[in-house]
Tab-separated table of C-alpha atoms in Angstrom:
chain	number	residue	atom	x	y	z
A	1	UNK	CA	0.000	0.000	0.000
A	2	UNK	CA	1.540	3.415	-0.848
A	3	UNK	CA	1.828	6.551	1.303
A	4	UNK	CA	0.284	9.503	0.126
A	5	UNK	CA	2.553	12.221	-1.037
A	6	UNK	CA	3.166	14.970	2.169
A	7	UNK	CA	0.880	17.551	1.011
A	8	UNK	CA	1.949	20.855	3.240
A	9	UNK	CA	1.019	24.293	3.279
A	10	UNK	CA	2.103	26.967	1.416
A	11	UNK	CA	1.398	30.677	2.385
A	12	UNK	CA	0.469	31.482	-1.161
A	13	UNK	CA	-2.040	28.877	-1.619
A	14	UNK	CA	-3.970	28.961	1.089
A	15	UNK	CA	-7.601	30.269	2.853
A	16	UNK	CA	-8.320	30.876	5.947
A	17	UNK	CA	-12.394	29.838	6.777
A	18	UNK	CA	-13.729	31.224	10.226
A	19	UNK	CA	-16.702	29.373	10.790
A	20	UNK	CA	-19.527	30.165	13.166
A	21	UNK	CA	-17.301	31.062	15.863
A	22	UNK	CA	-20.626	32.890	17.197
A	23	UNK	CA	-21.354	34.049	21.146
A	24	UNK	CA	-24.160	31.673	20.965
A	25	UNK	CA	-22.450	28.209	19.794
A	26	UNK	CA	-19.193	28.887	21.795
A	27	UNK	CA	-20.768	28.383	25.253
A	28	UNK	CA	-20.987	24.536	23.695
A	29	UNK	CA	-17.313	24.194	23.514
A	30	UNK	CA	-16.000	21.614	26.026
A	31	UNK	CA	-13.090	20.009	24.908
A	32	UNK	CA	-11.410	23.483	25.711
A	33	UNK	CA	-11.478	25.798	28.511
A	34	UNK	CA	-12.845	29.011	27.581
A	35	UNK	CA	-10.098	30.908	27.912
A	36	UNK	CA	-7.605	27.913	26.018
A	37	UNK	CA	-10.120	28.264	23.158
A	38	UNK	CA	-10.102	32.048	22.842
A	39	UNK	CA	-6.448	32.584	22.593
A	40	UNK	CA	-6.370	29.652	20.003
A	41	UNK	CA	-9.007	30.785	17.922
A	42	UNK	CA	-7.046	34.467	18.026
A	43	UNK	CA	-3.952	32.909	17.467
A	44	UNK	CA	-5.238	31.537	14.505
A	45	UNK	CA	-6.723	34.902	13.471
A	46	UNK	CA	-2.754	36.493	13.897
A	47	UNK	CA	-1.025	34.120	11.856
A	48	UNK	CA	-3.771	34.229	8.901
A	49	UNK	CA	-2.655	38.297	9.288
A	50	UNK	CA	1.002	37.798	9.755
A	51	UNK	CA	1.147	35.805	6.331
A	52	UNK	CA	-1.086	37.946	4.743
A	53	UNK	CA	-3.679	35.094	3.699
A	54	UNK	CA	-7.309	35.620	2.421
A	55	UNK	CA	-9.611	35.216	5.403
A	56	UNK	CA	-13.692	34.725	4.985
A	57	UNK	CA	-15.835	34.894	7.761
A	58	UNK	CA	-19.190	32.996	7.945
A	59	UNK	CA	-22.045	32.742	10.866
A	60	UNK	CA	-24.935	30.911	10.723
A	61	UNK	CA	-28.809	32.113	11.268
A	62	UNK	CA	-27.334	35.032	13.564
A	63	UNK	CA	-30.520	36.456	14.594
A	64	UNK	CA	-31.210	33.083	16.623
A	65	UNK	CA	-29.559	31.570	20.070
A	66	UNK	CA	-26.217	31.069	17.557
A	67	UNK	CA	-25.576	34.812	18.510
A	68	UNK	CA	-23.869	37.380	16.427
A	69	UNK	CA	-19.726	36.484	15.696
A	70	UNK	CA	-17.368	37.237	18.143
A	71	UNK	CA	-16.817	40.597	18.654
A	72	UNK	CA	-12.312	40.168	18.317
A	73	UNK	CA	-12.751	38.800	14.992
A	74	UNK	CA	-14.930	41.281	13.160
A	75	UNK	CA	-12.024	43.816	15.320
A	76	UNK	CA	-9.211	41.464	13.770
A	77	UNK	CA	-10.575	41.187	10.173
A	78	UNK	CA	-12.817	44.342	9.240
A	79	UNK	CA	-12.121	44.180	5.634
A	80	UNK	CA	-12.531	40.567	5.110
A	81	UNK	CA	-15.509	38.891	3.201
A	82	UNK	CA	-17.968	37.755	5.641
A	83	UNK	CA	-20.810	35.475	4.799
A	84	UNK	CA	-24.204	36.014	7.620
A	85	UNK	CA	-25.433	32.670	6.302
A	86	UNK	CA	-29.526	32.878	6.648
A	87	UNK	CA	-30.229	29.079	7.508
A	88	UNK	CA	-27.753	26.381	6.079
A	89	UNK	CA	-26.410	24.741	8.526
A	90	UNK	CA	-23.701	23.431	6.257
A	91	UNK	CA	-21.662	26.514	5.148
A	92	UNK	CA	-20.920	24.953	1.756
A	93	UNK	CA	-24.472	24.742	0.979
A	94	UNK	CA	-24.529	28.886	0.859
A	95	UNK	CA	-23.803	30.140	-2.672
A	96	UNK	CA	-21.884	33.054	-1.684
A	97	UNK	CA	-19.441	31.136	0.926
A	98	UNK	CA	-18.388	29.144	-1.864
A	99	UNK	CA	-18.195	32.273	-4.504
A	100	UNK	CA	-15.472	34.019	-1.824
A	101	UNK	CA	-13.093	31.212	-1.216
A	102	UNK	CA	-13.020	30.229	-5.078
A	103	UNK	CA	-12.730	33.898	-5.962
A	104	UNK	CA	-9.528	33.704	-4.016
A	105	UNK	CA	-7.963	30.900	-6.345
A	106	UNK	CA	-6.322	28.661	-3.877
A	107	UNK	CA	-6.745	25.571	-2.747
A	108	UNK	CA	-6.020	24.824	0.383
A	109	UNK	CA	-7.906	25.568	2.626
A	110	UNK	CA	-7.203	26.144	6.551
A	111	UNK	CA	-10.494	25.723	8.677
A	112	UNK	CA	-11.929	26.149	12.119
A	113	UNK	CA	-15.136	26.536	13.538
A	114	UNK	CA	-17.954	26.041	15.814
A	115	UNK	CA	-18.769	23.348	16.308
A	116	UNK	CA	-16.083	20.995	14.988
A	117	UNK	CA	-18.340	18.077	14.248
A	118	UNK	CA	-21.231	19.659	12.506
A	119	UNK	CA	-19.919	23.423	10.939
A	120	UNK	CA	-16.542	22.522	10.430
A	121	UNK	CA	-17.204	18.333	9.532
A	122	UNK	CA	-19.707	19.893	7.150
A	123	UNK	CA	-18.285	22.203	4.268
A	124	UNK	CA	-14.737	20.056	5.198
A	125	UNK	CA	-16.498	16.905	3.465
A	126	UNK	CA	-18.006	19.463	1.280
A	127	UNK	CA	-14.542	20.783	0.042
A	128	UNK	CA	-12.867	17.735	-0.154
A	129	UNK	CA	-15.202	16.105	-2.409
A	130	UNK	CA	-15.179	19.383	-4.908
A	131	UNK	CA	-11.134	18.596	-5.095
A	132	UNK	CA	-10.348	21.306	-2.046
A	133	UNK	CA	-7.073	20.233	0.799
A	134	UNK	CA	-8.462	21.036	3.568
A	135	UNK	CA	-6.559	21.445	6.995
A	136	UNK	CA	-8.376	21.570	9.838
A	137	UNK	CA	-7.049	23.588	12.936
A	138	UNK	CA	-8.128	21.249	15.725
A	139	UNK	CA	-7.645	23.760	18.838
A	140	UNK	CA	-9.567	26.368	16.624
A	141	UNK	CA	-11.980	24.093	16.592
A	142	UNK	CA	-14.758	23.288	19.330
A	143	UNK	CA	-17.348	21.033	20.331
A	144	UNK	CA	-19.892	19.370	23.470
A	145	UNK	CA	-17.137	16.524	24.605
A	146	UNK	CA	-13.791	14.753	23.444
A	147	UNK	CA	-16.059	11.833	22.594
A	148	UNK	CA	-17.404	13.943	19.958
A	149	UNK	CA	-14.768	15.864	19.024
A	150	UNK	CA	-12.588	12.766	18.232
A	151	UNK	CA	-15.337	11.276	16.595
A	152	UNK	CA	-15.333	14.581	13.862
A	153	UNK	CA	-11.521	14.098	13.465
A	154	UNK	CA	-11.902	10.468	12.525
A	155	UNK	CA	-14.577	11.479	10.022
A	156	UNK	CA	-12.608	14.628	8.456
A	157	UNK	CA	-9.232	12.361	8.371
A	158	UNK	CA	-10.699	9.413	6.380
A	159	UNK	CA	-12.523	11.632	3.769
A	160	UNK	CA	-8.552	12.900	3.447
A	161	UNK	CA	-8.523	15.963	5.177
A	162	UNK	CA	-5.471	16.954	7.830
A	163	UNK	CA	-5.678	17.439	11.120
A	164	UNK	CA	-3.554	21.142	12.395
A	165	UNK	CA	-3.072	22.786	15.533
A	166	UNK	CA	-2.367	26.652	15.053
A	167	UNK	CA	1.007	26.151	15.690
A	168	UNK	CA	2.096	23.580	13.876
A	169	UNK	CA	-0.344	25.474	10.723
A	170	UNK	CA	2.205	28.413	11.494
A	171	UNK	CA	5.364	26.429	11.024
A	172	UNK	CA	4.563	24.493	8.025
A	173	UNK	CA	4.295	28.016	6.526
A	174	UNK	CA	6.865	29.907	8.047
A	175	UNK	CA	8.877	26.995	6.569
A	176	UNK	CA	12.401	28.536	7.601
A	177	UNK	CA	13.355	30.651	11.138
A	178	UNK	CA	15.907	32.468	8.313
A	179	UNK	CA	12.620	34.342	6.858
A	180	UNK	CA	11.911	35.917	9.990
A	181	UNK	CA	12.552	35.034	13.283
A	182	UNK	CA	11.130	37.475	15.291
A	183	UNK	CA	8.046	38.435	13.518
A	184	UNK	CA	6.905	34.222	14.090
A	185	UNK	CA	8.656	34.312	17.605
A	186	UNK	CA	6.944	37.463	18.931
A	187	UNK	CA	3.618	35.952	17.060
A	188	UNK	CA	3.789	32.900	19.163
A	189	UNK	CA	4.952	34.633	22.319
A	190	UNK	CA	1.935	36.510	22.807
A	191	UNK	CA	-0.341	32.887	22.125
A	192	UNK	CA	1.726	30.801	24.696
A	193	UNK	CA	3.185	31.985	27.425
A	194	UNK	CA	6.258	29.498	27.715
A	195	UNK	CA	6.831	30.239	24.211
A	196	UNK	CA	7.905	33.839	25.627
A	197	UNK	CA	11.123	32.647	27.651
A	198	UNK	CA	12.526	31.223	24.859
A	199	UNK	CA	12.328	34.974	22.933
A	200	UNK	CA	13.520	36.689	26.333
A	201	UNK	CA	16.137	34.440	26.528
A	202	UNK	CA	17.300	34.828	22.362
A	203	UNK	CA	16.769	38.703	22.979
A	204	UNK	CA	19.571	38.252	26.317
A	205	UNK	CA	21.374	36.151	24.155
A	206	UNK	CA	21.493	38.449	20.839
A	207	UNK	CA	22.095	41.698	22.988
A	208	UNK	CA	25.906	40.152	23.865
């Protein structure tokens, strides 16, 4: 049986897709802390910035318990297309959704979304079968239990989608230190905490 080919990210290929990450559905999440969740879903939102790649909002029937999207990423992204989806629950089945991330003409596509095994399972299936890579960012993404949530990654992974965490997304397109090592290290610094020693201690280190 062969392997398939290592199919990674590249910064000039790739969507970002912020999916229902709505004041409503994120009191659902579980299989984070609230706080854990936050930063990783904003961490996500500061790499898509820091390499400059297309990002497309979406929310689902806002006016209901969903809620309206959370406030940091309309703040974070004011400019970027964003998709108040009336009723479909899966985002793929809106028209204009799909319009905005083929208008961008790339194919890979790096999701996350609330919640993971319904609005980000969804459009991923969707995606994939229309020819799409699609990474999911797993601590982007939320759901009711870990039962569930590894349940949706079992699902996504068979179909042939890859399974991310925000900062492994960030290395695979950073690629080299060499193309900017503080930009990524002050990036993750502000995300994790640890992550912060090691700059303090290459700052120390470079001021000899």
């Amino acid at each position: 049986m062969s392997q398939p080919d290592y199919k990674r990210l590249n910064k000039d290929d790739a969507v970002v897709l912020l999916v229902d990450h709505q004041t409503g559905l994120i009191s659902l999440v579980q299989d984070f802390s609230p706080n854990e969740f936050k930063n990783n879903v904003l961490a996500l939102g500061d790499l898509a910035k820091f390499f400059g790649l297309p990002t497309i909002l979406t929310t689902s029937f806002e006016q209901g318990p969903n809620g309206p999207l959370v406030p940091e990423l309309k703040e974070m992204f004011p400019e970027a297309p964003y998709i108040a989806r009336p009723g479909q629950i899966n985002a793929w089945d809106n028209e204009d959704f799909v319009k905005a991330i083929k208008a961008t003409g790339r194919k890979q596509l790096i999701i996350a979304g609330v919640v993971t095994d319904v609005c980000v399972a969804f459009p991923t299936l969707s995606a994939l079968a229309e020819g799409f890579e699609v990474f999911v960012v797993t601590d982007a993404s939320g759901t009711f239990n870990e039962t569930v949530q590894q349940a949706a990654w079992v699902r996504m992974t068979q179909a042939g989608a890859q399974m991310m965490n925000w900062f492994s997304v960030a290395c695979e397109l950073h690629r080299d230190w060499r193309n900017d090592i503080e930009g990524l290290g002050n990036l993750l610094s502000q995300r994790i905490p640890n992550y912060r020693n090691l700059m303090n201690s290459y700052a120390a280190l470079s001021a000899r």
